[in-house]
CSV table of C-alpha atoms in Angstrom, one decimal:
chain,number,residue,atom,x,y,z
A,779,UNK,CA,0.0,0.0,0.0
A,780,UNK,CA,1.5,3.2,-0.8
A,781,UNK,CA,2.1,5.8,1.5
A,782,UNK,CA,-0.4,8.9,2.0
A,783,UNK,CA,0.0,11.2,-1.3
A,784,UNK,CA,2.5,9.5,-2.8
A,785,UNK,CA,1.4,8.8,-5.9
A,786,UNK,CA,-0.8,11.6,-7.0
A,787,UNK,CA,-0.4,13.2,-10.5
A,788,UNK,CA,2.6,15.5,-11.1
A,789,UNK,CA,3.8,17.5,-13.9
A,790,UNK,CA,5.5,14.6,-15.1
A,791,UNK,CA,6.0,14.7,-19.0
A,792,UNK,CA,7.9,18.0,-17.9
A,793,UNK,CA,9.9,16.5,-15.3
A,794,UNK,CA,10.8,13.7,-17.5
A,795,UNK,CA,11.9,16.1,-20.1
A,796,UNK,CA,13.9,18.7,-18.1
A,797,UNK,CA,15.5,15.9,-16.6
A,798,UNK,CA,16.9,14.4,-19.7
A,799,UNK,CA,18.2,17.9,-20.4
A,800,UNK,CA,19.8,18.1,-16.9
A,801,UNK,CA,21.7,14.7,-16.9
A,802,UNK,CA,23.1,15.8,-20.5
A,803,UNK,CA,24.4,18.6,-18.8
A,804,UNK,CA,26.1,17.4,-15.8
A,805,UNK,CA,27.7,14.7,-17.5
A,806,UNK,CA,29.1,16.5,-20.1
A,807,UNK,CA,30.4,19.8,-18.0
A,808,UNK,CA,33.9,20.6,-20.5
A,809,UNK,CA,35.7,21.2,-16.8
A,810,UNK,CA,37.5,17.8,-15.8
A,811,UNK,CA,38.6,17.5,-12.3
A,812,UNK,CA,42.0,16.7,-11.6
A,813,UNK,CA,43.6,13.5,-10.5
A,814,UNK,CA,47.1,14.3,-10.7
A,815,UNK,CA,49.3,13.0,-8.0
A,816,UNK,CA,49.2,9.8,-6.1
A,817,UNK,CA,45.9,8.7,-3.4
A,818,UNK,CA,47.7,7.4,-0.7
A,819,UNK,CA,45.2,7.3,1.7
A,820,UNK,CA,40.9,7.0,1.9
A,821,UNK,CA,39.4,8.6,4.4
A,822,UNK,CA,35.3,7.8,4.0
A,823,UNK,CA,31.7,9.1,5.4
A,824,UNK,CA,28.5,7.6,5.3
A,825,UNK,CA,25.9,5.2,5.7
A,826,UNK,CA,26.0,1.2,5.3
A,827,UNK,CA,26.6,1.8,1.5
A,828,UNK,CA,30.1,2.1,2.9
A,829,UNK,CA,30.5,0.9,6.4
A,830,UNK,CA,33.2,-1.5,6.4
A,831,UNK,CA,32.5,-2.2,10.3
A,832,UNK,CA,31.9,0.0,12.2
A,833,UNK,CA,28.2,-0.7,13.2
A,834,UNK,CA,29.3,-4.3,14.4
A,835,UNK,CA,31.7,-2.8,16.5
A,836,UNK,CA,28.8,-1.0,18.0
A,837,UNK,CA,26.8,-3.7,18.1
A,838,UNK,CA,27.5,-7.1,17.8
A,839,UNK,CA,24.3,-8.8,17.5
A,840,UNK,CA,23.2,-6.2,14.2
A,841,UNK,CA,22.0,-8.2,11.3
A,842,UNK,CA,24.9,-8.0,8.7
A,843,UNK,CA,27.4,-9.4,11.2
A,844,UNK,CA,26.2,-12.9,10.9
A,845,UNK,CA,26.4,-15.3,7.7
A,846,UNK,CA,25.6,-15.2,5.2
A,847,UNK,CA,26.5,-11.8,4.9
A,848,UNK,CA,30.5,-11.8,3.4
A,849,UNK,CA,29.9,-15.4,2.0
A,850,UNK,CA,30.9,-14.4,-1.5
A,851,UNK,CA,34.2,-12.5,-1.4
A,852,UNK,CA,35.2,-13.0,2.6
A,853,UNK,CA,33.6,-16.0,3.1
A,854,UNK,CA,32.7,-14.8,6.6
A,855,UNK,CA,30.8,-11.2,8.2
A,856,UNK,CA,32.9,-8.2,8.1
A,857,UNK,CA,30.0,-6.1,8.6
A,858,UNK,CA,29.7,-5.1,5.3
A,859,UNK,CA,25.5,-5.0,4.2
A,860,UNK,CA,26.4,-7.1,1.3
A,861,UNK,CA,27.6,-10.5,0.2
A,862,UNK,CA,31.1,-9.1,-0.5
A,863,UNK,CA,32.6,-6.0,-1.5
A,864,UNK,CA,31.7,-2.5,-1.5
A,865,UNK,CA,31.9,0.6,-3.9
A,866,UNK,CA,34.6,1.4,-1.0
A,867,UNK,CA,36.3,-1.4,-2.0
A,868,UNK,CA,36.6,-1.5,-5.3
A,869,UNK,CA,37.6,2.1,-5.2
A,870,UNK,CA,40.7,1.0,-2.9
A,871,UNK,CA,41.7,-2.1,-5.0
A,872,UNK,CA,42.1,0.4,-7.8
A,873,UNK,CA,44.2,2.4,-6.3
A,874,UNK,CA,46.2,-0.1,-4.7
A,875,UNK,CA,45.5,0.6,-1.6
A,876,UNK,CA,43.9,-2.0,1.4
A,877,UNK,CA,40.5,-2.3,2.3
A,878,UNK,CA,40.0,1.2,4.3
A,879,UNK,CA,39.6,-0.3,7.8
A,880,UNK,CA,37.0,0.9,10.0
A,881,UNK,CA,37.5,3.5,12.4
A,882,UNK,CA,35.8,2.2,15.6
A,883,UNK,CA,37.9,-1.3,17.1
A,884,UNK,CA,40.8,0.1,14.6
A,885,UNK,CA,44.4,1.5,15.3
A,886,UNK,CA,46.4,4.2,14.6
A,887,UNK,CA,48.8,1.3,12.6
A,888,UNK,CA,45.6,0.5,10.5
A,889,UNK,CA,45.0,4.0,9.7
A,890,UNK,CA,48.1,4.8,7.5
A,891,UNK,CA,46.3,3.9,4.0
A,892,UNK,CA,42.7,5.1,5.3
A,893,UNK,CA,40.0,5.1,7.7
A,894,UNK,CA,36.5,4.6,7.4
A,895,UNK,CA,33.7,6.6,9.4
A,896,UNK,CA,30.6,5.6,7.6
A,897,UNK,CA,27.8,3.5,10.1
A,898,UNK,CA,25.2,1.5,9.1
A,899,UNK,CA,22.0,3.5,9.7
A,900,UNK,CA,23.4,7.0,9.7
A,901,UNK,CA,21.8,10.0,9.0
A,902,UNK,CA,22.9,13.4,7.2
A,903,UNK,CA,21.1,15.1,9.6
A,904,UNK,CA,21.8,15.6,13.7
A,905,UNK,CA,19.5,12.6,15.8
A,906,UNK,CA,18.5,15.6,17.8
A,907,UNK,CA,17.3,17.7,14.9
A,908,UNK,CA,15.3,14.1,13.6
A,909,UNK,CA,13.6,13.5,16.5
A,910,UNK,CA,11.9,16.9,17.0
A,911,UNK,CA,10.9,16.2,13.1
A,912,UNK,CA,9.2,13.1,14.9
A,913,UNK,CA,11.7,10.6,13.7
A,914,UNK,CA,12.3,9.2,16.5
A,915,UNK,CA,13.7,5.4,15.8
A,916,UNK,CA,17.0,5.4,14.0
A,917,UNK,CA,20.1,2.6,14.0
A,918,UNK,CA,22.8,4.8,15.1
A,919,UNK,CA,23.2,8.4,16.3
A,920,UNK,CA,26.7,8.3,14.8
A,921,UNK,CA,25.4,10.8,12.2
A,922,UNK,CA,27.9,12.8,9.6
A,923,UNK,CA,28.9,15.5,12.2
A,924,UNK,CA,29.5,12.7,14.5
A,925,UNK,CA,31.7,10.8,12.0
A,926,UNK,CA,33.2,14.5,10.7
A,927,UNK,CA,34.1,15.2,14.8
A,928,UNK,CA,35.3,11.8,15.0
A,929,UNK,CA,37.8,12.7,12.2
A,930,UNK,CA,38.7,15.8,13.9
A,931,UNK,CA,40.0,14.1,16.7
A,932,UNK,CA,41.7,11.9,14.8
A,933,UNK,CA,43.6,14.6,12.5
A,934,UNK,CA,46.7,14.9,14.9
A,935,UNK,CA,47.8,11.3,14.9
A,936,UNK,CA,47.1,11.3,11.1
A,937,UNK,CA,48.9,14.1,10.6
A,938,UNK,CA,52.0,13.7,13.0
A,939,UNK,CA,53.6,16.7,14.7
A,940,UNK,CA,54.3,19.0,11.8
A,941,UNK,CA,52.2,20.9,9.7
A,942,UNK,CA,54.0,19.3,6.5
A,943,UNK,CA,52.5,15.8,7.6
A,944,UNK,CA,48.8,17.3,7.2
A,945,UNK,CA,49.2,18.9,4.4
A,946,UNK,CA,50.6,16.1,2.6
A,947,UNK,CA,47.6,13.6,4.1
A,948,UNK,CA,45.2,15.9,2.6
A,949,UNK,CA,47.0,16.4,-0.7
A,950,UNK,CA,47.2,12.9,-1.2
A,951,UNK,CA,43.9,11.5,0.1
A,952,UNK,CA,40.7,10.8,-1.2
A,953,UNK,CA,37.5,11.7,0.4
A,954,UNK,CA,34.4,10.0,0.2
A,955,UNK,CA,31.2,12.3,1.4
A,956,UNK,CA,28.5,9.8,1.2
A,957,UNK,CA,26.5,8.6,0.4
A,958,UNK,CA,24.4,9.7,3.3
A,959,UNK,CA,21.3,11.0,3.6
A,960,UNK,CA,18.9,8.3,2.2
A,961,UNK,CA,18.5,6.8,5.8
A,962,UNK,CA,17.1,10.4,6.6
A,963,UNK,CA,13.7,10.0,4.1
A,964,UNK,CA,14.0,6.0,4.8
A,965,UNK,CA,13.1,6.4,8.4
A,966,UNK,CA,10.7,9.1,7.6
A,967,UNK,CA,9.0,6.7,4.9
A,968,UNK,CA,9.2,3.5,7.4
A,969,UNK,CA,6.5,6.1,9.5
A,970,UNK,CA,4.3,6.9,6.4
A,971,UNK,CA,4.9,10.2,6.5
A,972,UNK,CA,3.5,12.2,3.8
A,973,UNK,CA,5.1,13.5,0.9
A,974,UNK,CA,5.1,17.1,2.7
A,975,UNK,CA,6.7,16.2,5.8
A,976,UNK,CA,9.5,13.9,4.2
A,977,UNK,CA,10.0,17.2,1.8
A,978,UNK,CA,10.5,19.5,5.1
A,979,UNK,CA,13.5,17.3,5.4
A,980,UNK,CA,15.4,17.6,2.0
A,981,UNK,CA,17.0,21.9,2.7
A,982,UNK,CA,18.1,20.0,6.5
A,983,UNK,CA,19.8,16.9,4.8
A,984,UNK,CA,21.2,19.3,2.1
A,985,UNK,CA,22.7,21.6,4.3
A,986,UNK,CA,23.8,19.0,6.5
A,987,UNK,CA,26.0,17.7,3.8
A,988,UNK,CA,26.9,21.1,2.5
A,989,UNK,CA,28.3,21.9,5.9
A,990,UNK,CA,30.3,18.8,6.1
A,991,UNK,CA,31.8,19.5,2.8
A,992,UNK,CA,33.0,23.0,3.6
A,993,UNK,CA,34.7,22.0,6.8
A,994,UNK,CA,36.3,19.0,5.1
A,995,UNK,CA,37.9,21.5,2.4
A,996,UNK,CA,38.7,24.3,5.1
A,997,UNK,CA,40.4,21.4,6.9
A,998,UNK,CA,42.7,21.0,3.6
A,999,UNK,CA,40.5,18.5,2.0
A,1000,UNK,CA,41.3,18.8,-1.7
A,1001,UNK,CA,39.5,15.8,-3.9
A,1002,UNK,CA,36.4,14.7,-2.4
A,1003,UNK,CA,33.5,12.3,-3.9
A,1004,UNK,CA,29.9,13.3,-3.0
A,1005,UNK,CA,27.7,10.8,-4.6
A,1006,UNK,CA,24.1,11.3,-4.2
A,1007,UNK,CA,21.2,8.6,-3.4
A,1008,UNK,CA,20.0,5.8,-5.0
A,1009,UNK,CA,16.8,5.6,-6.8
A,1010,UNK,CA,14.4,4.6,-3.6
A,1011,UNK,CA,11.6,3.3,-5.5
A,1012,UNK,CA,13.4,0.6,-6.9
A,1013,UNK,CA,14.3,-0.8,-3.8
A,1014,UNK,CA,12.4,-4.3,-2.9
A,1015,UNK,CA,11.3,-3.3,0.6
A,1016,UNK,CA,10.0,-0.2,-0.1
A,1017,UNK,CA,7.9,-1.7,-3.3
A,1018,UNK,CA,6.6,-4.2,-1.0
A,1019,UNK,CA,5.7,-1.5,2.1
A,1020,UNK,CA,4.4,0.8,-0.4
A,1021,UNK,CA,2.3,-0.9,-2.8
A,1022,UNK,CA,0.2,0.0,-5.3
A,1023,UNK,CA,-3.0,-1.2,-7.1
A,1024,UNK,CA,-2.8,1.6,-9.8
A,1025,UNK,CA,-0.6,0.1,-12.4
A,1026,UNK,CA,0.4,4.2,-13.5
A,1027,UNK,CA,2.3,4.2,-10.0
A,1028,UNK,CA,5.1,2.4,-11.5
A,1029,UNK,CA,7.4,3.2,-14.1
A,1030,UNK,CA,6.5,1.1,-17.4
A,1031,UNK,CA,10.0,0.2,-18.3
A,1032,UNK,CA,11.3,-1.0,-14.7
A,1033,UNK,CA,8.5,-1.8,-12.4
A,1034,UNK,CA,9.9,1.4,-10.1
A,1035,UNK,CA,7.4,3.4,-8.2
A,1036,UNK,CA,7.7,6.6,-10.0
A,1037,UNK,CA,7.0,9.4,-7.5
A,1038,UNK,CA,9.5,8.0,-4.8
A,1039,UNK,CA,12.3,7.9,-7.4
A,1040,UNK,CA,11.3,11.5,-8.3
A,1041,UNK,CA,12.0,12.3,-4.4
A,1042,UNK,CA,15.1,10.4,-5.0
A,1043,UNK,CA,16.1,12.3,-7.9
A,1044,UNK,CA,14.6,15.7,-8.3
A,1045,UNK,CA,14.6,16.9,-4.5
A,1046,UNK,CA,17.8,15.1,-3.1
A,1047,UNK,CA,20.0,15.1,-6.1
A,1048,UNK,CA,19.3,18.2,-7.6
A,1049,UNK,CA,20.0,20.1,-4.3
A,1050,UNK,CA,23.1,18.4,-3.3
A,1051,UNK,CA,24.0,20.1,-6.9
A,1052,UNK,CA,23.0,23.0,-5.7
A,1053,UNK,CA,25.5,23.6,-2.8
A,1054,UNK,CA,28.4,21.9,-5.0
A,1055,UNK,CA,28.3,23.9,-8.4
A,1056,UNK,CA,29.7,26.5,-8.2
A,1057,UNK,CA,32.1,26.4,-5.3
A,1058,UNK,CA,34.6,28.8,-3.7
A,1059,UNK,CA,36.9,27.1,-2.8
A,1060,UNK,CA,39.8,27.0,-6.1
A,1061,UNK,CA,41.9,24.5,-4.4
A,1062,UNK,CA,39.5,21.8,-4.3
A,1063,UNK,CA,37.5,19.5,-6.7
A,1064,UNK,CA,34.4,18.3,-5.6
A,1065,UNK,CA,33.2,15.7,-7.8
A,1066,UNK,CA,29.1,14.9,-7.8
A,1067,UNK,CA,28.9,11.2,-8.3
A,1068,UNK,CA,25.1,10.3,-9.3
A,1069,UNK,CA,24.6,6.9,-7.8
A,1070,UNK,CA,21.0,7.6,-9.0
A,1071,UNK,CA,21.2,7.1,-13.4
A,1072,UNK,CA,24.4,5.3,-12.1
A,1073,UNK,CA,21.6,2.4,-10.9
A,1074,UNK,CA,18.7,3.0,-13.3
A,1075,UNK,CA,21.2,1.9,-16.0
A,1076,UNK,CA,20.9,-1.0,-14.0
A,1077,UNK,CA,17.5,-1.4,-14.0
A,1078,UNK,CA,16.8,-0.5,-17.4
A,1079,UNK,CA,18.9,-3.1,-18.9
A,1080,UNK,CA,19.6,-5.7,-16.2
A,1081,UNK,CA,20.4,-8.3,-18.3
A,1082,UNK,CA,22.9,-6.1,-20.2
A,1083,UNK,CA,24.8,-6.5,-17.1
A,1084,UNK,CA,24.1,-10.0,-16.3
A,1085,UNK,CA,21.3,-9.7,-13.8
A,1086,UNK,CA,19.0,-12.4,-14.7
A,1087,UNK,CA,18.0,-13.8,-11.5
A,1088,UNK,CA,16.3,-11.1,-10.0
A,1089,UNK,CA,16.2,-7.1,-10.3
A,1090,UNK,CA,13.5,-5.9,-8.1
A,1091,UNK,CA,13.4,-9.0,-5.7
A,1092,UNK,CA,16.0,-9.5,-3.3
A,1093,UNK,CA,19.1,-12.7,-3.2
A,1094,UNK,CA,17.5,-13.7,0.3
A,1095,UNK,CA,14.5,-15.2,0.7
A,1096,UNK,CA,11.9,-13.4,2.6
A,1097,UNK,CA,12.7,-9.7,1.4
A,1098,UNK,CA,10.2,-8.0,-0.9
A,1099,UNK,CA,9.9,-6.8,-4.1
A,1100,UNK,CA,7.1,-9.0,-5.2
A,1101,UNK,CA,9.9,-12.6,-5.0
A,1102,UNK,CA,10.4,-12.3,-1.9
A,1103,UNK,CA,13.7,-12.2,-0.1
A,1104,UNK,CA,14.9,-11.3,3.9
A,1105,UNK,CA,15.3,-7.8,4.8
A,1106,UNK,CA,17.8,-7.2,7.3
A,1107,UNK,CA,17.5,-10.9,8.7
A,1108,UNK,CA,21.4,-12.2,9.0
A,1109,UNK,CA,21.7,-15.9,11.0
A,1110,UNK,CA,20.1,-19.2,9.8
A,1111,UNK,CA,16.3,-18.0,8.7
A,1112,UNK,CA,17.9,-15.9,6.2
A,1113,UNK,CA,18.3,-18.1,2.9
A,1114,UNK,CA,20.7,-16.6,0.0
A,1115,UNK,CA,19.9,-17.3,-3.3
A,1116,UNK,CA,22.5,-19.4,-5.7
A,1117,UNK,CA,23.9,-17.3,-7.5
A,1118,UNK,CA,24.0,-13.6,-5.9
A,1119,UNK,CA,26.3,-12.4,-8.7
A,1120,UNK,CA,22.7,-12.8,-10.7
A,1121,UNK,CA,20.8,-10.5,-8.3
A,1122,UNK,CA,21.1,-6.2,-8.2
A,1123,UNK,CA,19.5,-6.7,-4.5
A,1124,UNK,CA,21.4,-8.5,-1.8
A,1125,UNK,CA,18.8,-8.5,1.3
A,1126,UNK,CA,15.9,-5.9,0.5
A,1127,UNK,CA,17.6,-2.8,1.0
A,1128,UNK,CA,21.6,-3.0,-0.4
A,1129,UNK,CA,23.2,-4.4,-3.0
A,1130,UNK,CA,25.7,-7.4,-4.2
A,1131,UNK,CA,29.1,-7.0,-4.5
A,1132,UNK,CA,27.8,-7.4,-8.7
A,1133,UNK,CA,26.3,-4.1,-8.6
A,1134,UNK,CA,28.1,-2.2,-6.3
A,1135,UNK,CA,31.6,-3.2,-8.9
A,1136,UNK,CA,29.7,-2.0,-11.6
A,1137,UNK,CA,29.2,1.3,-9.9
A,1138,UNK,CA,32.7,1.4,-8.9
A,1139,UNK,CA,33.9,0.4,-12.6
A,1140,UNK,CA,32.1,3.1,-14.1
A,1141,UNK,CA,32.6,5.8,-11.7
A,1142,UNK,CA,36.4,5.3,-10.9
A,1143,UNK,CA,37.6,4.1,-14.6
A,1144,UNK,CA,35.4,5.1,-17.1
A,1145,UNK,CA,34.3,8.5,-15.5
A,1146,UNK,CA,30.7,8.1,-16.2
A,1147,UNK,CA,28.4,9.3,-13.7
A,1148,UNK,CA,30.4,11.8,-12.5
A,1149,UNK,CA,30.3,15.8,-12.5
A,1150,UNK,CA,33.1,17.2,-13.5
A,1151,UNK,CA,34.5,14.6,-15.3
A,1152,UNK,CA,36.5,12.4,-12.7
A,1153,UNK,CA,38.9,9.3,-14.0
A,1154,UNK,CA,41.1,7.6,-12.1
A,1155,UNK,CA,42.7,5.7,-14.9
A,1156,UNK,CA,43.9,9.5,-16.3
A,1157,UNK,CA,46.4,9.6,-13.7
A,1158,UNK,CA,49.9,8.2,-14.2
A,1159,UNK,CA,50.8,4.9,-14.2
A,1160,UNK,CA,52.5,5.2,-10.6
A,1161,UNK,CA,49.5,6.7,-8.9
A,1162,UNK,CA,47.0,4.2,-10.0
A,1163,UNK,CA,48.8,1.4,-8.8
A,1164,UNK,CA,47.6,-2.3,-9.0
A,1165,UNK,CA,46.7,-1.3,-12.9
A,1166,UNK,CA,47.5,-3.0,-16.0
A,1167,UNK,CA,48.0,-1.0,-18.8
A,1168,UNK,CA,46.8,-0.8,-22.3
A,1169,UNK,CA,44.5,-4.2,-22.5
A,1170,UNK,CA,43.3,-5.0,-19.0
A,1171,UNK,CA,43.0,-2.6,-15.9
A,1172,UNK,CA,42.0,-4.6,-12.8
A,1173,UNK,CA,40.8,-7.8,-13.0
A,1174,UNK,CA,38.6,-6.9,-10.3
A,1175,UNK,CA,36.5,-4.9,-12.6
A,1176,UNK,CA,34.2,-6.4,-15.5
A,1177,UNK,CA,35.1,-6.0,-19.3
A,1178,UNK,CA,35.0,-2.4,-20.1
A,1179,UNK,CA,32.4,-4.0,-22.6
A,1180,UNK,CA,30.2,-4.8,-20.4
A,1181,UNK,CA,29.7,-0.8,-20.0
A,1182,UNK,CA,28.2,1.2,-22.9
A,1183,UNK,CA,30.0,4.0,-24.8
A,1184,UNK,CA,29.4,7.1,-23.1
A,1185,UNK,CA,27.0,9.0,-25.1
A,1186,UNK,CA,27.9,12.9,-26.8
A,1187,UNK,CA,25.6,15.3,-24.7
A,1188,UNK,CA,24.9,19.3,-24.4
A,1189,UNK,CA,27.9,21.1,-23.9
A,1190,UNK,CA,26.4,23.4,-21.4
A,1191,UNK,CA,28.4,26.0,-19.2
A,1192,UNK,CA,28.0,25.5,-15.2
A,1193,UNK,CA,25.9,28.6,-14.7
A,1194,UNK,CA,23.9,27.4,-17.6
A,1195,UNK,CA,23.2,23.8,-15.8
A,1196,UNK,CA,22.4,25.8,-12.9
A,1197,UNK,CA,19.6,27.6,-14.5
A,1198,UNK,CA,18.4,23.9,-15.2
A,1199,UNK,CA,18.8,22.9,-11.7
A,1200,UNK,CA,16.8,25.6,-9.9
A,1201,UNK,CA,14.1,25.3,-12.9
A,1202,UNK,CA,13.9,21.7,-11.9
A,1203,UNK,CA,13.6,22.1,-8.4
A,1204,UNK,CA,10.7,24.7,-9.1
A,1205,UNK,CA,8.6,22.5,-11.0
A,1206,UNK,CA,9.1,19.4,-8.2
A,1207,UNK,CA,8.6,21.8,-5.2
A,1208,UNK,CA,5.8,22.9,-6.9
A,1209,UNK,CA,4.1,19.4,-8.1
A,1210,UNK,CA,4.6,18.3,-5.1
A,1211,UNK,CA,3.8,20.8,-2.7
A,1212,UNK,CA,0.4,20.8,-3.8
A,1213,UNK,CA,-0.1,16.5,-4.1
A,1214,UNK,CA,1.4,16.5,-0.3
């Protein structure tokens, strides 16, 4: 059943249009972002799209720290939400580096190559600041400033005692900003709010991450990834808590339930643009990775990619989506499919290690998906270490046929995109302030 005023008409055919135009635009902006010198470190925020352990640290008994989460890569829980690796991961194998450890049961030995902050459950936006919002069930009250204070503390036994050692940890680290902020509408949706209320939340979430990303930079933060949220309704446990009878609800050509993936991608995305083009701060590239078309490829064409066991129904038994599978349900009851390299959905909610490589293949090597245009595989041969040249990068990544030539879009200036941005956020505030 969906929730209260979801799916109530909307200027869609203009959405849908602007949209196109928009995506052109930001993935075709003529100002690359540098990658020159070497990534010796990661240093990560966010949610369980990248927490590498930290919530089992915290607690023990949470779901994806008992089998058969891990079973495909580690054979064992690491308290990743996945069967194996993450877009975290991939990103370090590419680089050369280790797995970025997590920062809670870690040490400061661990912590020379990177260090991971992200929690499963966390929000973009203070617990405090939720809970008057009437949010008041959430995983962890680790939230970004939390993880971004954590860091703080951190910085001088990163750093070392001179002022040289911090510059050259920022200089030659790579930030990850996210993502973060789905868990933010996730727990607002898990209590039916309306459209209205959840909307209240988007400038807080935005901000949130916009303040997090200027203190990172006025640290001495100077290449940071910000991707933005996945495309919600597409997600098996919220098609099967948000069902529809009206077949119009859902997106034709993927089964998605549209207006959830418009708050997805008009409201979350389009703002997070917002506070990162244009920026002031010269020294710094901030690179938009859109985790959103990044996945409705995906879903589009899943068995382009090799998805033919399930799309919209999860790997475990038990979790939604119209198949079935187990949300959230690690230990014995919870029965993985065969073959989770067949599956987008791992447990309901996150992905398999299948889909978050592909992610990391495109975003990292082929520089799709990203705003300005980011590649890793640009850099020199002795910063992207662990690389083959010429005919075969990392193994750990599919064929770069399996991807599809990047298409020729508008060649827009930034302030021009921006015009599209704001239009865009007009006609969604608009649409939707009057369904809610």
């Amino acid at each position: 059943m969906a929730p209260p005023n979801c799916c109530s008409p909307s200027p869609l055919p203009l959405i849908r249009f602007l949209v196109g135009i928009l995506s052109a635009v930001l993935l075709t902006f003529p100002r690359p972002a540098s990658t020159a010198g070497c990534f010796k470190s990661v240093i990560s925020f966010g949610d369980s799209i990248a927490d590498t352990g930290n919530f089992c640290k915290l607690t023990p008994a949470g779901s994806m720290c008992s089998p058969p989460y891990g079973e495909t890569f580690f054979h064992r829980p690491t308290g990743r939400s996945s069967d194996g690796r993450l877009i975290i991961d991939f990103i370090a194998e590419y680089l050369g580096l280790p797995f970025v450890p997590p920062y809670y049961g870690g040490n400061q030995t661990e912590f020379g190559k990177g260090v991971n902050f992200a929690v499963v459950g966390a929000t973009a936006v203070a617990s405090d600041v939720l809970v008057n919002r009437g949010i008041g069930y959430m995983a962890t009250n680790v939230s970004l400033g939390v993880q971004l204070e954590l860091f703080k503390k951190l910085l001088p036994s990163l750093c070392g005692s001179s002022d040289a050692g911090c510059s050259n940890l920022f200089n030659t680290s790579l930030f990850l900003l996210g993502e973060i902020g789905g868990n933010d509408y996730n727990y607002a949706l898990g209590l039916k709010m309306t459209t209205a209320r959840i909307q209240e939340l988007v400038p807080l979430v935005v901000n949130s991450i916009g303040s997090a990303l200027q203190e990172i930079i006025k640290l001495g933060a100077t290449t940071i990834l910000v991707p933005g949220n996945f495309p919600i309704g597409c997600i098996p446990y919220i098609l099967t808590n948000f069902r529809s009878s009206n077949p119009q609800d859902y997106d034709s050509s993927t089964g998605c339930l549209v207006r959830l993936n418009q708050l997805a991608e008009l409201q979350i995305e389009l703002n997070r643009s917002r506070k990162l083009h244009p920026h002031p701060y010269p020294h710094a590239n901030i690179i938009y990775v859109d985790y959103y078309n990044a996945m409705m490829r995906i879903y589009a064409s899943p068995k382009r990619f090799g998805f033919t066991g399930g799309v919209l129904k999860a790997c475990c038994e038990g979790g939604g989506g119209g198949g079935g599978g187990s949300i959230l349900g690690g230990g014995p009851s919870m029965r993985p499919c065969d073959e989770p390299s067949t599956y987008v959905n791992w447990d309901g909610i996150h992905f398999t290690e299948a889909t978050y490589r592909l992610i990391a293949k495109a975003v990292v090597e082929e520089g799709l998906f990203t705003s300005p245009a980011f590649n890793l595989s640009s850099s020199s041969s002795s910063c992207v270490r662990g690389v083959t040249a010429a005919n075969g990068r990392n193994s750990t990544f599919p064929d770069r046929d399996s991807l599809p030539n990047r298409g020729v879009g508008l060649i827009v200036q930034p302030a021009a995109a921006m015009v599209l941005v704001n239009l865009l956020f007009l006609v969604v505030v608009g649409g939707m302030s009057s369904s809610g």
